[in-house]
Each structure stands twice: as structure tokens, then as C-alpha cells.
Amino acid sequence: MAKQRSDKPEIKPFPGPAGGWGSVRSLAEILPRERVKPDAIRQLARQNKPDGFVCVSCAWPKPADHHPAEFCEEGAKATAWELTTLRTTPEFFAQHTLAELRGWTDYDLEQHGRLTHPLRYDAATDKYVACGWEEAFDAIGAALRPLDPKSVAFYSSGRTSLEASYMYGLMARMFGNQNLPDSSNMCHESTSVGLKAAIGVPVGTTRLEDFEKCDAIFFFGQNVGSNAPRMLHDLRSARKRGVEIVTFNPLKERGLERFTDPQNPVEMLTGGETAISTQYHQVKAGGDIAAMLGIAKFLIEWDDAAFAVGDPRVLDVEFIAQHTQDFDAFAAAARGAEWAAIERESGLARSALEAAARVYARSKAVMAIYGMGLTQHVKGVENVRMVVNLLLLRGNIGKPGAGPTPVRGHSNVQGQRTVGITEKTELVPVDKLKELYDFDPPTEKGLDTVETCRGVIDGSVKAVIGLGGNFLRAVPETGAMEAAWPRLDLSVQIATKLNRNHLFAGKVTYLLPCLGRIEADLQESGPQAVSTEDSTSCIHGSRGKSTPASPHLLSEPRIVAEIAKRILPPNPRLDWDSWVADYGRIRDAIEATYPAIFKDFNARLFTPGGFWKGNKASERLWQTPSGRAEFLAPTGLSATGFADEEGRFRLMTLRSNDQFNTTIYGYHDRFRGVKGTRDVLFINREDMTATGLADGQIVALVSDAGDGVLRRREGLIVTPYDIPRGCLGAYYPEANVLMPVEHHAEESHVPAAKSVPVRIRA
Ligand SMILES: Nc1nc2c(c(=O)[nH]1)N[C@H]1C(S)=C(S)[C@@H](COP(=O)(O)OP(=O)(O)OC[C@H]3O[C@@H](n4cnc5c(=O)[nH]c(N)nc54)[C@H](O)[C@@H]3O)O[C@H]1N2
Ligand SMILES: Nc1nc2c(c(=O)[nH]1)N[C@H]1C(S)=C(S)[C@@H](COP(=O)(O)OP(=O)(O)OC[C@H]3O[C@@H](n4cnc5c(=O)[nH]c(N)nc54)[C@H](O)[C@@H]3O)O[C@H]1N2
Ligand SMILES: [Mo]
């Protein structure tokens, strides 16, 4: 097995840009390491192209006029990860007990390759054994049928196609619940809640062409170089037009500093790079509300002054009067905020915020791009509302080149919510479902991710089905969750590779291997395509062509249909088999359920650049209770949800440049200069000295949530780093053991992974 953790990790600053030769070298390492099939390179050429496949990595939009190679280093890694020739077979499981495998790292588990056979857990030997598909489905049905539907959770991860997601949500509702927790609950749920309340749509309002029309971009808490690298092309062209990019991030992330386009031979050969951010503000973790309020305070004060002397206004007063609600309360909060408190909470000087406000004031069209640095806080929804407040001040929503631009995570995470993966009744066309399928859809709110965790821990959740993902590893409170998992009556995981969730068995446990999106999916009517929705609400078809990793794999729609048939009474209105035979029929059903969005779905499936599902807020039609866009005065200046105390730090749990969520591709976080390890604790040098620690010393972190629960992560290497004082950084998911399940965003329940209260133990 290719272990590449080293005993002597190397931690030193990386001098290069994002992209550039570093990304080419990284690819040259990953392709052989995954021992990809010979056709992988041919598959890469089909990535993100019309009639090709939609990249299985991030959700950044796929342009209509694509590059010759419309993929990035990270996308290529994701493709190679799926097209590896390595296999995790029944022979492998015959050699290893789950107890033993629990001692392996996430990297080693997945690096062993694709799952090949359906597997049943055998408690007597503590091993997985191969089983037949019929046996698995029958046993799953037999375990589920007697359970109270309310005690079953149907988790899904945001990679799953629109087709499989629609079937999965429908199956849960027909079974009798809306317990549909998904990865979005840990991710952009703060966006879905915040934007919906503020502007009436749960998604961003911008599209790719807005990059060509904006004058400024405000960029909060998203690590573009690692997590949405294709956006670097859009940022680079914007910069070349003179667009100002003002970034707020506690860390100096390389992709936000400078970029060399690996697809531009001149840049590559001459070492040319584009500086990305024109201002870089190292805000404290949890300090964005204060920072944005500071900017708003300047704008409002300048506007007051302009008004007094009859100068042109700084705010878009017409827009505010015509389109918004509660401006006065927000303006009062901004006027009333003290500079000393703003500076303290944001960690930024008043002069720095003034510089940012100047850019904002002189720009006619501003995009606000953001990611997990805003959503994963106790006040994550308020963070999102502050982004909207800022945009509304100058009418920066619903005009070209302007608007909120949340950067979604998984390639179809936004789409899942569009087609019914949600625990919230108001997001589901209940009447339509009733009319189409002649049943009474449940109306009681279902369980989200945090509530599912609570339920697993307190025993009220008795079965968990996971359609993709690595639930047990991605959630908070992993210690208690792992301890509680064996009490489940049923644990079913549908997956492509072995991960840590699979190593915890319930009383009845199945691990079901499925096709990946890049693989050919052959059903009765012929080869099938699936579809996804990107971050800008464009819907794309995706056709896999690569030979499946094993002849025993089933597609996700087929697996869902087989489970559905075992747990639901026959329904003359719904023939699961015919849907599986031809996915076009699933799309017809999606169209029938959501006619406005999916009109002529099958005909439009392979529209270059995707087809847009529309967005009322971008037309300045506000589907809010007031019929207007809503300002919201923040309830406080800090997003952390806890008080500062001597010795208490704000831990940010971070992704490296060499992982996709819980999938660890390798141990090289190139941009941050970390090689050979993930056991790193980033700390400000002055904090390191003040706490009496030394560079390279091994320490532990303990949670400091004040709830008396001992949560501890050992073996972290103290690494002095350019990070604001009082903040720490460590890698996700290894740090999740430190996260209390109750430490989550207030309205959205997104675990507050970007400021976890911790203490250092030497
Ligand atoms: N290659 C790759 N691509 C991915 C993923 C991956 O793991 N690997 N994951 C996918 C998924 S599911 C998602 S959700 C996205 C995640 O992509 P991101 O949204 O970029 O998420 P993170 O990597 O967690 O990093 C968030 C950034 O926020 C900063 N930050 C932390 N706290 C704060 C704060 O309080 N304020 C501000 N302003 N910034 C802060 C961190 O320094 C970091 O740069 O990427 C998707 N794409
Ligand atoms: N501390 C901390 N915790 C976090 C975060 C954080 O920033 N910090 N981020 C959160 C976020 S934003 C997210 S989105 C979640 C991610 O949570 P999840 O989406 O649950 O996790 P992933 O790591 O993306 O899932 C990886 C697994 O998916 C399976 N898989 C891959 N491809 C396929 C496929 O095509 N079909 C099927 N059925 N399975 C497949 C593989 O078996 C692989 O092991 O984690 C959250 N947790
Ligand atoms: Mo995510």
C-alpha cells in the first residue's frame, strides 16, 4: 500500500503561485499513484464538456465556451480517484477485521481502491463478507419495514445526481418521513436560510458572465485555489480588466494572492502570474460581521455627509426606498457601532476597513463571493445576511455584474435541494406529490444532520442509510457518534470507496458499491445520462463512458429503486423499474413535479453551459413575506457564539490542497507549505511564544465548550503561521472529534467548524 506519510514532515513556505508548474507536477504524481486506467486521460478530455461528464469535484459552473482542458488539478485528482485500477475486494475484507481497519488512516482506507462487491457485515468474525444483491435488498427491507418511519434517517452527500436524489427523497416521504439530512446541512445551509429570508431565493443570484461585468469583487472565507480552482480563470480575467478584488480571510491563501494559468503556455514558460487580490484583510475567524458592519458604517457616514451638502449620494437611495425593508434599523446599528469594538472583533484596523469601503463606494457593480469561512459559524446565517446588507446598500443585487455568489461544495449539492432532498416541508411541492403519486406526503419537519446526530446519540434514530458521503466522519462529535453507531438496528452505506463510516457497524449492516458518475451506466433502454445543478443554478447532463470498476456495481438510481420496492407498498402510479430502465422517465417525473424549473428537461439536458433554472431575486422580484429585500441589523459583532477568555482559542478546521472533504488524496498541502503530514496546528508566532510552546513541539487540543465533555485530539505539531492572534488552524476531518454537536449555526444548524472553542495542552 502506498503510504506517503513521512516520519520527517516538511513544513516550509511555498514560494510558487496557485496553478503553474506546481499543479502540473501534482498531477504527474497523482495519476501514477492512483494507477489510473489507460483511458483516464481520454476521460479527462471529456470533463465538463457538452455530452461529457460533469466533474465529480466541486460545483463551479461549466462554461459553454470551454477551454481545451476544462478541468483543474483538483478535478483531475477527483477523476483519477474514481478511475483508479486499485480494488478493495472481498479478499481484502477476508484479511482485515473492522477493529483493525479502524486503526488505518482515511488516506489508507480509500487508497486501497474501488469497492467491487456488495458486502454484509458479519459480527462473529468482525469482517465484511461478499453477499448477493437480492440478499442485501431483502435484508434491508426486512430491517426497515418494522421500524417507526420517524426513527430512520436517509442521509445523502451532494454528489448524487438529480435523478437519484429525486427518487431518494420520494422514497423517504412515501416511507413516512422527511428525515433527509444531507451534506448541505454542514455546508451552505446558512446560505439557504439566510438568502431565502433576505432576498427570497435560497441560492446566489450571479452567473459566470457577471465576472465580465463587475467592477469589484468582495471575497470572504473561500479558498479558491484549493476548492474551486476553475474560478481562478474567471478571477484572472476580471483582474486583467482592472477589477478590484478585496479579500477577507484569516489566512493568506495562495489562490487569492496569485495565479499562473497552467493552460497558458506563455505564462507557464515566462513565470508570468496574475496578482488576484488587490486588498487582503486577515480578518479574525468569526470577525466578518464586524468587518462588514465597519464598511457599512463608512458608507452610511459618507452618505450622510453627501446628503448634508447636496452631493451625489453614496448609497443607492432609490433602490433602498423601492426595493428594501428595515434599512433604518440596520443603519442605526451601523451608526451606533463603536470603532473600538469593530476593530477588536474583526481584528482589522479602521483604516483597512476604510480602504475596503472606498473600493466598494466607487464600484458600480460588486459581486460578493463567499464560502465556509462565513457559513460555518454560530452566527453563520447573520454572516450571510451581512453580505446581503452590504450589497443592498448600493443596489448590488439584480443588476449585471453584481450579487451574492456563494460557492457551493459538492458538484450537485445545490441540485439535491432543488429536487426534494430537504427536511423542510415548505421546500417541497406537497400537493404536486400527492397529485402525482396519490399519497399523503408527511408534513412534520424531518431531521437535519445535527438532529440526526442527536438522534443517533440518544438512540431515537434506529437506522441510517447513507447515499454517498462519509457521514460519521464529516459530522461533529465523532467520539460520541462512533460510540453510539453500533446501537443502530440498521446501517446501510452506498459508496464507491471504503471510508471510516463503513468501519462502524449496526446490528444489521450492508456496504453497497455503486457506479461513479464517470462510469458507463447501462440499463434496459441503453446507456444512461444523469444531471447536476452547479453553483449558479445551471443544470447539466453528464454521461459516463468509462468501463465500471467491477461488473457487480449497480447505479445509485437502481439501488434506491430496489430499496424502495422492498419498503413501499405497490403503487400503480409509480413504476420504479421503468424509471431505472430509462432515466429519461425520472427526468419526466422531475419535470412533472417542478414544471417551471425543468420544462423540457430531457430536450435541454445537454445545453452547452447548462440550462439556467431562473432566479427571481436577480430580476428584483423578492419572494419574501414583505415582498422586499430585507436588511437585518446584526445581533452582535462576533460570529463565534462564545466569549473570549484567557487561553481559549478559535479553531478553524480546514481543508488542505490534497483532499476532497474526508477523501484524503495525499499529505501535501502545497500552498501552505506542509508536506508528509496532516497533524499540524497552525498558530500565530506570538501566541506560540506567549503560551510557552516551541516550533515543532507536539501538543493536544481539548474542546472548551463549557459542557464538561472531554474531547481531545492528540499529536499535533505546533506550526507558527501567518494567522491572526487567538485563532488556530487544523485539518478537517481529523479535528472533528473536538466539535460539540450543539456548537452549530443558530438558524441553519450548520456545525460551526470555523470557530471551535479549544485550549492547547502541552
Ligand atoms: N479540492 C477540493 N475541492 C473542494 C472540496 C475539497 O475538500 N477539496 N470541498 C468541496 C466542498 S463540499 C465545499 S463546501 C467547498 C469548501 O470550500 P471553502 O468554502 O473554501 O472551505 P474551506 O476549505 O473549509 O475553507 C474556507 C476558507 O475560509 C477561511 N476562513 C475560516 N474562518 C473564516 C472566517 O471566520 N472568516 C473568513 N472571512 N474566512 C474564514 C479559511 O482560511 C479558508 O480559506 O469546496 C468544495 N470543493
Ligand atoms: N470540521 C469540519 N467538518 C466538516 C467540514 C469542515 O469544513 N470542517 N465541512 C463540511 C462540509 S462543507 C461537507 S459538504 C461535509 C462532507 O461530507 P460528505 O459529503 O458526507 O463526505 P465526503 O467526504 O464528500 O464523502 C466521501 C465518500 O463519498 C463516497 N463517494 C464518492 N463518490 C461517490 C459516488 O459517486 N457515489 C456514492 N454513493 N458514493 C460516493 C466515497 O465512498 C467517499 O469515501 O463535511 C462537513 N464537515
Ligand atoms: Mo460542502
mmCIF file with all atom_site columns, N, CA and C in Angstrom, residues 161-164 166-167 437 521-531 541-543 555 557-558 575-593 598-606 611:
data_model
loop_
_atom_site.group_PDB
_atom_site.id
_atom_site.type_symbol
_atom_site.label_atom_id
_atom_site.label_alt_id
_atom_site.label_comp_id
_atom_site.label_asym_id
_atom_site.label_entity_id
_atom_site.label_seq_id
_atom_site.pdbx_PDB_ins_code
_atom_site.Cartn_x
_atom_site.Cartn_y
_atom_site.Cartn_z
_atom_site.occupancy
_atom_site.B_iso_or_equiv
_atom_site.pdbx_formal_charge
_atom_site.auth_seq_id
_atom_site.auth_comp_id
_atom_site.auth_asym_id
_atom_site.auth_atom_id
_atom_site.pdbx_PDB_model_num
ATOM 1   N N  . SER A 1 161 ? -26.711 12.432 -8.178  1.00 0.00 ? 161 SER A N  1
ATOM 2   C CA . SER A 1 161 ? -27.372 13.102 -9.299  1.00 0.00 ? 161 SER A CA 1
ATOM 3   C C  . SER A 1 161 ? -28.775 13.591 -8.948  1.00 0.00 ? 161 SER A C  1
ATOM 4   N N  . LEU A 1 162 ? -29.319 14.452 -9.795  1.00 0.00 ? 162 LEU A N  1
ATOM 5   C CA . LEU A 1 162 ? -30.705 14.893 -9.622  1.00 0.00 ? 162 LEU A CA 1
ATOM 6   C C  . LEU A 1 162 ? -31.644 13.694 -9.670  1.00 0.00 ? 162 LEU A C  1
ATOM 7   N N  . GLU A 1 163 ? -31.359 12.745 -10.563 1.00 0.00 ? 163 GLU A N  1
ATOM 8   C CA . GLU A 1 163 ? -32.256 11.601 -10.743 1.00 0.00 ? 163 GLU A CA 1
ATOM 9   C C  . GLU A 1 163 ? -32.300 10.752 -9.464  1.00 0.00 ? 163 GLU A C  1
ATOM 10  N N  . ALA A 1 164 ? -31.112 10.372 -8.952  1.00 0.00 ? 164 ALA A N  1
ATOM 11  C CA . ALA A 1 164 ? -31.097 9.529  -7.750  1.00 0.00 ? 164 ALA A CA 1
ATOM 12  C C  . ALA A 1 164 ? -31.643 10.295 -6.551  1.00 0.00 ? 164 ALA A C  1
ATOM 13  N N  . TYR A 1 166 ? -33.910 12.706 -6.496  1.00 0.00 ? 166 TYR A N  1
ATOM 14  C CA . TYR A 1 166 ? -35.372 12.811 -6.576  1.00 0.00 ? 166 TYR A CA 1
ATOM 15  C C  . TYR A 1 166 ? -36.022 11.515 -6.089  1.00 0.00 ? 166 TYR A C  1
ATOM 16  N N  . MET A 1 167 ? -35.480 10.382 -6.556  1.00 0.00 ? 167 MET A N  1
ATOM 17  C CA . MET A 1 167 ? -36.046 9.085  -6.152  1.00 0.00 ? 167 MET A CA 1
ATOM 18  C C  . MET A 1 167 ? -35.887 8.862  -4.649  1.00 0.00 ? 167 MET A C  1
ATOM 19  N N  . TYR A 1 437 ? -48.626 11.012 -7.194  1.00 0.00 ? 437 TYR A N  1
ATOM 20  C CA . TYR A 1 437 ? -48.389 9.645  -6.699  1.00 0.00 ? 437 TYR A CA 1
ATOM 21  C C  . TYR A 1 437 ? -49.466 9.153  -5.739  1.00 0.00 ? 437 TYR A C  1
ATOM 22  N N  . ASP A 1 521 ? -23.167 3.747  -17.540 1.00 0.00 ? 521 ASP A N  1
ATOM 23  C CA . ASP A 1 521 ? -24.317 3.264  -16.782 1.00 0.00 ? 521 ASP A CA 1
ATOM 24  C C  . ASP A 1 521 ? -25.316 2.688  -17.796 1.00 0.00 ? 521 ASP A C  1
ATOM 25  N N  . LEU A 1 522 ? -25.247 1.384  -17.941 1.00 0.00 ? 522 LEU A N  1
ATOM 26  C CA . LEU A 1 522 ? -26.047 0.724  -18.969 1.00 0.00 ? 522 LEU A CA 1
ATOM 27  C C  . LEU A 1 522 ? -27.308 0.140  -18.335 1.00 0.00 ? 522 LEU A C  1
ATOM 28  N N  . GLN A 1 523 ? -28.473 0.553  -18.815 1.00 0.00 ? 523 GLN A N  1
ATOM 29  C CA . GLN A 1 523 ? -29.736 -0.012 -18.329 1.00 0.00 ? 523 GLN A CA 1
ATOM 30  C C  . GLN A 1 523 ? -30.514 -0.556 -19.523 1.00 0.00 ? 523 GLN A C  1
ATOM 31  N N  . GLU A 1 524 ? -31.720 -1.053 -19.235 1.00 0.00 ? 524 GLU A N  1
ATOM 32  C CA . GLU A 1 524 ? -32.507 -1.723 -20.274 1.00 0.00 ? 524 GLU A CA 1
ATOM 33  C C  . GLU A 1 524 ? -32.630 -0.935 -21.587 1.00 0.00 ? 524 GLU A C  1
ATOM 34  N N  . SER A 1 525 ? -32.842 0.382  -21.477 1.00 0.00 ? 525 SER A N  1
ATOM 35  C CA . SER A 1 525 ? -33.048 1.165  -22.701 1.00 0.00 ? 525 SER A CA 1
ATOM 36  C C  . SER A 1 525 ? -31.734 1.624  -23.316 1.00 0.00 ? 525 SER A C  1
ATOM 37  N N  . GLY A 1 526 ? -30.606 1.250  -22.722 1.00 0.00 ? 526 GLY A N  1
ATOM 38  C CA . GLY A 1 526 ? -29.319 1.663  -23.283 1.00 0.00 ? 526 GLY A CA 1
ATOM 39  C C  . GLY A 1 526 ? -28.504 2.477  -22.294 1.00 0.00 ? 526 GLY A C  1
ATOM 40  N N  . PRO A 1 527 ? -27.441 3.141  -22.773 1.00 0.00 ? 527 PRO A N  1
ATOM 41  C CA . PRO A 1 527 ? -26.580 3.927  -21.892 1.00 0.00 ? 527 PRO A CA 1
ATOM 42  C C  . PRO A 1 527 ? -27.352 5.130  -21.323 1.00 0.00 ? 527 PRO A C  1
ATOM 43  N N  . GLN A 1 528 ? -27.139 5.391  -20.045 1.00 0.00 ? 528 GLN A N  1
ATOM 44  C CA . GLN A 1 528 ? -27.899 6.449  -19.371 1.00 0.00 ? 528 GLN A CA 1
ATOM 45  C C  . GLN A 1 528 ? -27.036 7.666  -19.089 1.00 0.00 ? 528 GLN A C  1
ATOM 46  N N  . ALA A 1 529 ? -27.700 8.814  -19.006 1.00 0.00 ? 529 ALA A N  1
ATOM 47  C CA . ALA A 1 529 ? -27.055 10.042 -18.547 1.00 0.00 ? 529 ALA A CA 1
ATOM 48  C C  . ALA A 1 529 ? -27.736 10.475 -17.251 1.00 0.00 ? 529 ALA A C  1
ATOM 49  N N  . VAL A 1 530 ? -27.045 11.268 -16.464 1.00 0.00 ? 530 VAL A N  1
ATOM 50  C CA . VAL A 1 530 ? -27.651 11.852 -15.272 1.00 0.00 ? 530 VAL A CA 1
ATOM 51  C C  . VAL A 1 530 ? -27.461 13.364 -15.341 1.00 0.00 ? 530 VAL A C  1
ATOM 52  N N  . SER A 1 531 ? -27.876 14.087 -14.281 1.00 0.00 ? 531 SER A N  1
ATOM 53  C CA . SER A 1 531 ? -27.766 15.538 -14.343 1.00 0.00 ? 531 SER A CA 1
ATOM 54  C C  . SER A 1 531 ? -27.442 16.128 -12.979 1.00 0.00 ? 531 SER A C  1
ATOM 55  N N  . GLY A 1 541 ? -26.324 17.930 -18.159 1.00 0.00 ? 541 GLY A N  1
ATOM 56  C CA . GLY A 1 541 ? -26.311 16.488 -18.314 1.00 0.00 ? 541 GLY A CA 1
ATOM 57  C C  . GLY A 1 541 ? -24.899 15.960 -18.154 1.00 0.00 ? 541 GLY A C  1
ATOM 58  N N  . SER A 1 542 ? -24.793 14.695 -17.801 1.00 0.00 ? 542 SER A N  1
ATOM 59  C CA . SER A 1 542 ? -23.482 14.090 -17.591 1.00 0.00 ? 542 SER A CA 1
ATOM 60  C C  . SER A 1 542 ? -23.558 12.646 -18.044 1.00 0.00 ? 542 SER A C  1
ATOM 61  N N  . ARG A 1 543 ? -22.632 12.263 -18.929 1.00 0.00 ? 543 ARG A N  1
ATOM 62  C CA . ARG A 1 543 ? -22.664 10.904 -19.435 1.00 0.00 ? 543 ARG A CA 1
ATOM 63  C C  . ARG A 1 543 ? -21.354 10.204 -19.106 1.00 0.00 ? 543 ARG A C  1
ATOM 64  N N  . SER A 1 555 ? -26.074 1.044  -10.244 1.00 0.00 ? 555 SER A N  1
ATOM 65  C CA . SER A 1 555 ? -26.148 2.508  -10.224 1.00 0.00 ? 555 SER A CA 1
ATOM 66  C C  . SER A 1 555 ? -26.919 2.960  -8.986  1.00 0.00 ? 555 SER A C  1
ATOM 67  N N  . PRO A 1 557 ? -29.490 5.113  -8.889  1.00 0.00 ? 557 PRO A N  1
ATOM 68  C CA . PRO A 1 557 ? -30.948 5.008  -9.079  1.00 0.00 ? 557 PRO A CA 1
ATOM 69  C C  . PRO A 1 557 ? -31.460 3.577  -8.901  1.00 0.00 ? 557 PRO A C  1
ATOM 70  N N  . ARG A 1 558 ? -30.688 2.606  -9.393  1.00 0.00 ? 558 ARG A N  1
ATOM 71  C CA . ARG A 1 558 ? -31.124 1.216  -9.265  1.00 0.00 ? 558 ARG A CA 1
ATOM 72  C C  . ARG A 1 558 ? -31.160 0.804  -7.788  1.00 0.00 ? 558 ARG A C  1
ATOM 73  N N  . ASP A 1 575 ? -43.788 3.252  -11.219 1.00 0.00 ? 575 ASP A N  1
ATOM 74  C CA . ASP A 1 575 ? -43.110 2.001  -11.558 1.00 0.00 ? 575 ASP A CA 1
ATOM 75  C C  . ASP A 1 575 ? -41.600 2.225  -11.464 1.00 0.00 ? 575 ASP A C  1
ATOM 76  N N  . TRP A 1 576 ? -41.048 1.875  -10.313 1.00 0.00 ? 576 TRP A N  1
ATOM 77  C CA . TRP A 1 576 ? -39.617 2.126  -10.072 1.00 0.00 ? 576 TRP A CA 1
ATOM 78  C C  . TRP A 1 576 ? -38.768 1.467  -11.158 1.00 0.00 ? 576 TRP A C  1
ATOM 79  N N  . ASP A 1 577 ? -39.151 0.260  -11.572 1.00 0.00 ? 577 ASP A N  1
ATOM 80  C CA . ASP A 1 577 ? -38.339 -0.455 -12.571 1.00 0.00 ? 577 ASP A CA 1
ATOM 81  C C  . ASP A 1 577 ? -38.291 0.296  -13.898 1.00 0.00 ? 577 ASP A C  1
ATOM 82  N N  . SER A 1 578 ? -39.408 0.891  -14.261 1.00 0.00 ? 578 SER A N  1
ATOM 83  C CA . SER A 1 578 ? -39.402 1.565  -15.559 1.00 0.00 ? 578 SER A CA 1
ATOM 84  C C  . SER A 1 578 ? -38.547 2.830  -15.473 1.00 0.00 ? 578 SER A C  1
ATOM 85  N N  . TRP A 1 579 ? -38.509 3.466  -14.308 1.00 0.00 ? 579 TRP A N  1
ATOM 86  C CA . TRP A 1 579 ? -37.614 4.617  -14.132 1.00 0.00 ? 579 TRP A CA 1
ATOM 87  C C  . TRP A 1 579 ? -36.156 4.184  -14.299 1.00 0.00 ? 579 TRP A C  1
ATOM 88  N N  . VAL A 1 580 ? -35.823 3.044  -13.705 1.00 0.00 ? 580 VAL A N  1
ATOM 89  C CA . VAL A 1 580 ? -34.429 2.580  -13.789 1.00 0.00 ? 580 VAL A CA 1
ATOM 90  C C  . VAL A 1 580 ? -34.089 2.175  -15.227 1.00 0.00 ? 580 VAL A C  1
ATOM 91  N N  . ALA A 1 581 ? -35.056 1.621  -15.929 1.00 0.00 ? 581 ALA A N  1
ATOM 92  C CA . ALA A 1 581 ? -34.809 1.187  -17.301 1.00 0.00 ? 581 ALA A CA 1
ATOM 93  C C  . ALA A 1 581 ? -34.451 2.371  -18.203 1.00 0.00 ? 581 ALA A C  1
ATOM 94  N N  . ASP A 1 582 ? -34.991 3.535  -17.886 1.00 0.00 ? 582 ASP A N  1
ATOM 95  C CA . ASP A 1 582 ? -34.751 4.711  -18.727 1.00 0.00 ? 582 ASP A CA 1
ATOM 96  C C  . ASP A 1 582 ? -34.812 5.955  -17.844 1.00 0.00 ? 582 ASP A C  1
ATOM 97  N N  . TYR A 1 583 ? -33.644 6.536  -17.548 1.00 0.00 ? 583 TYR A N  1
ATOM 98  C CA . TYR A 1 583 ? -33.615 7.683  -16.627 1.00 0.00 ? 583 TYR A CA 1
ATOM 99  C C  . TYR A 1 583 ? -34.364 8.891  -17.195 1.00 0.00 ? 583 TYR A C  1
ATOM 100 N N  . GLY A 1 584 ? -34.599 8.880  -18.512 1.00 0.00 ? 584 GLY A N  1
ATOM 101 C CA . GLY A 1 584 ? -35.406 9.950  -19.106 1.00 0.00 ? 584 GLY A CA 1
ATOM 102 C C  . GLY A 1 584 ? -36.764 10.025 -18.425 1.00 0.00 ? 584 GLY A C  1
ATOM 103 N N  . ARG A 1 585 ? -37.256 8.875  -17.968 1.00 0.00 ? 585 ARG A N  1
ATOM 104 C CA . ARG A 1 585 ? -38.574 8.863  -17.293 1.00 0.00 ? 585 ARG A CA 1
ATOM 105 C C  . ARG A 1 585 ? -38.475 9.496  -15.906 1.00 0.00 ? 585 ARG A C  1
ATOM 106 N N  . ILE A 1 586 ? -37.319 9.342  -15.245 1.00 0.00 ? 586 ILE A N  1
ATOM 107 C CA . ILE A 1 586 ? -37.161 10.018 -13.945 1.00 0.00 ? 586 ILE A CA 1
ATOM 108 C C  . ILE A 1 586 ? -37.176 11.524 -14.193 1.00 0.00 ? 586 ILE A C  1
ATOM 109 N N  . ARG A 1 587 ? -36.493 11.932 -15.270 1.00 0.00 ? 587 ARG A N  1
ATOM 110 C CA . ARG A 1 587 ? -36.484 13.375 -15.581 1.00 0.00 ? 587 ARG A CA 1
ATOM 111 C C  . ARG A 1 587 ? -37.880 13.868 -15.940 1.00 0.00 ? 587 ARG A C  1
ATOM 112 N N  . ASP A 1 588 ? -38.674 13.025 -16.603 1.00 0.00 ? 588 ASP A N  1
ATOM 113 C CA . ASP A 1 588 ? -40.067 13.419 -16.858 1.00 0.00 ? 588 ASP A CA 1
ATOM 114 C C  . ASP A 1 588 ? -40.804 13.633 -15.534 1.00 0.00 ? 588 ASP A C  1
ATOM 115 N N  . ALA A 1 589 ? -40.541 12.741 -14.582 1.00 0.00 ? 589 ALA A N  1
ATOM 116 C CA . ALA A 1 589 ? -41.209 12.874 -13.279 1.00 0.00 ? 589 ALA A CA 1
ATOM 117 C C  . ALA A 1 589 ? -40.737 14.138 -12.562 1.00 0.00 ? 589 ALA A C  1
ATOM 118 N N  . ILE A 1 590 ? -39.449 14.443 -12.680 1.00 0.00 ? 590 ILE A N  1
ATOM 119 C CA . ILE A 1 590 ? -38.926 15.679 -12.073 1.00 0.00 ? 590 ILE A CA 1
ATOM 120 C C  . ILE A 1 590 ? -39.611 16.877 -12.731 1.00 0.00 ? 590 ILE A C  1
ATOM 121 N N  . GLU A 1 591 ? -39.738 16.814 -14.044 1.00 0.00 ? 591 GLU A N  1
ATOM 122 C CA . GLU A 1 591 ? -40.393 17.915 -14.771 1.00 0.00 ? 591 GLU A CA 1
ATOM 123 C C  . GLU A 1 591 ? -41.850 18.061 -14.337 1.00 0.00 ? 591 GLU A C  1
ATOM 124 N N  . ALA A 1 592 ? -42.524 16.930 -14.170 1.00 0.00 ? 592 ALA A N  1
ATOM 125 C CA . ALA A 1 592 ? -43.929 16.990 -13.747 1.00 0.00 ? 592 ALA A CA 1
ATOM 126 C C  . ALA A 1 592 ? -44.050 17.583 -12.345 1.00 0.00 ? 592 ALA A C  1
ATOM 127 N N  . THR A 1 593 ? -43.060 17.345 -11.496 1.00 0.00 ? 593 THR A N  1
ATOM 128 C CA . THR A 1 593 ? -43.110 17.835 -10.121 1.00 0.00 ? 593 THR A CA 1
ATOM 129 C C  . THR A 1 593 ? -42.720 19.309 -10.032 1.00 0.00 ? 593 THR A C  1
ATOM 130 N N  . PHE A 1 598 ? -37.970 22.756 -14.669 1.00 0.00 ? 598 PHE A N  1
ATOM 131 C CA . PHE A 1 598 ? -37.459 21.676 -15.524 1.00 0.00 ? 598 PHE A CA 1
ATOM 132 C C  . PHE A 1 598 ? -38.247 21.499 -16.819 1.00 0.00 ? 598 PHE A C  1
ATOM 133 N N  . LYS A 1 599 ? -38.827 22.573 -17.327 1.00 0.00 ? 599 LYS A N  1
ATOM 134 C CA . LYS A 1 599 ? -39.561 22.485 -18.591 1.00 0.00 ? 599 LYS A CA 1
ATOM 135 C C  . LYS A 1 599 ? -38.665 21.873 -19.678 1.00 0.00 ? 599 LYS A C  1
ATOM 136 N N  . ASP A 1 600 ? -39.200 20.915 -20.408 1.00 0.00 ? 600 ASP A N  1
ATOM 137 C CA . ASP A 1 600 ? -38.443 20.246 -21.497 1.00 0.00 ? 600 ASP A CA 1
ATOM 138 C C  . ASP A 1 600 ? -37.089 19.718 -21.019 1.00 0.00 ? 600 ASP A C  1
ATOM 139 N N  . PHE A 1 601 ? -37.099 19.146 -19.849 1.00 0.00 ? 601 PHE A N  1
ATOM 140 C CA . PHE A 1 601 ? -35.850 18.713 -19.211 1.00 0.00 ? 601 PHE A CA 1
ATOM 141 C C  . PHE A 1 601 ? -35.025 17.827 -20.138 1.00 0.00 ? 601 PHE A C  1
ATOM 142 N N  . ASN A 1 602 ? -35.632 16.789 -20.654 1.00 0.00 ? 602 ASN A N  1
ATOM 143 C CA . ASN A 1 602 ? -34.842 15.857 -21.482 1.00 0.00 ? 602 ASN A CA 1
ATOM 144 C C  . ASN A 1 602 ? -34.288 16.530 -22.733 1.00 0.00 ? 602 ASN A C  1
ATOM 145 N N  . ALA A 1 603 ? -35.083 17.405 -23.319 1.00 0.00 ? 603 ALA A N  1
ATOM 146 C CA . ALA A 1 603 ? -34.616 18.065 -24.548 1.00 0.00 ? 603 ALA A CA 1
ATOM 147 C C  . ALA A 1 603 ? -33.459 19.018 -24.262 1.00 0.00 ? 603 ALA A C  1
ATOM 148 N N  . ARG A 1 604 ? -33.466 19.597 -23.062 1.00 0.00 ? 604 ARG A N  1
ATOM 149 C CA . ARG A 1 604 ? -32.444 20.617 -22.759 1.00 0.00 ? 604 ARG A CA 1
ATOM 150 C C  . ARG A 1 604 ? -31.239 20.055 -22.010 1.00 0.00 ? 604 ARG A C  1
ATOM 151 N N  . LEU A 1 605 ? -31.226 18.745 -21.811 1.00 0.00 ? 605 LEU A N  1
ATOM 152 C CA . LEU A 1 605 ? -30.249 18.136 -20.905 1.00 0.00 ? 605 LEU A CA 1
ATOM 153 C C  . LEU A 1 605 ? -28.805 18.522 -21.220 1.00 0.00 ? 605 LEU A C  1
ATOM 154 N N  . PHE A 1 606 ? -28.446 18.526 -22.488 1.00 0.00 ? 606 PHE A N  1
ATOM 155 C CA . PHE A 1 606 ? -27.048 18.794 -22.827 1.00 0.00 ? 606 PHE A CA 1
ATOM 156 C C  . PHE A 1 606 ? -26.847 20.183 -23.431 1.00 0.00 ? 606 PHE A C  1
ATOM 157 N N  . PHE A 1 611 ? -28.576 24.575 -18.646 1.00 0.00 ? 611 PHE A N  1
ATOM 158 C CA . PHE A 1 611 ? -29.718 25.497 -18.743 1.00 0.00 ? 611 PHE A CA 1
ATOM 159 C C  . PHE A 1 611 ? -30.001 26.067 -17.371 1.00 0.00 ? 611 PHE A C  1
#
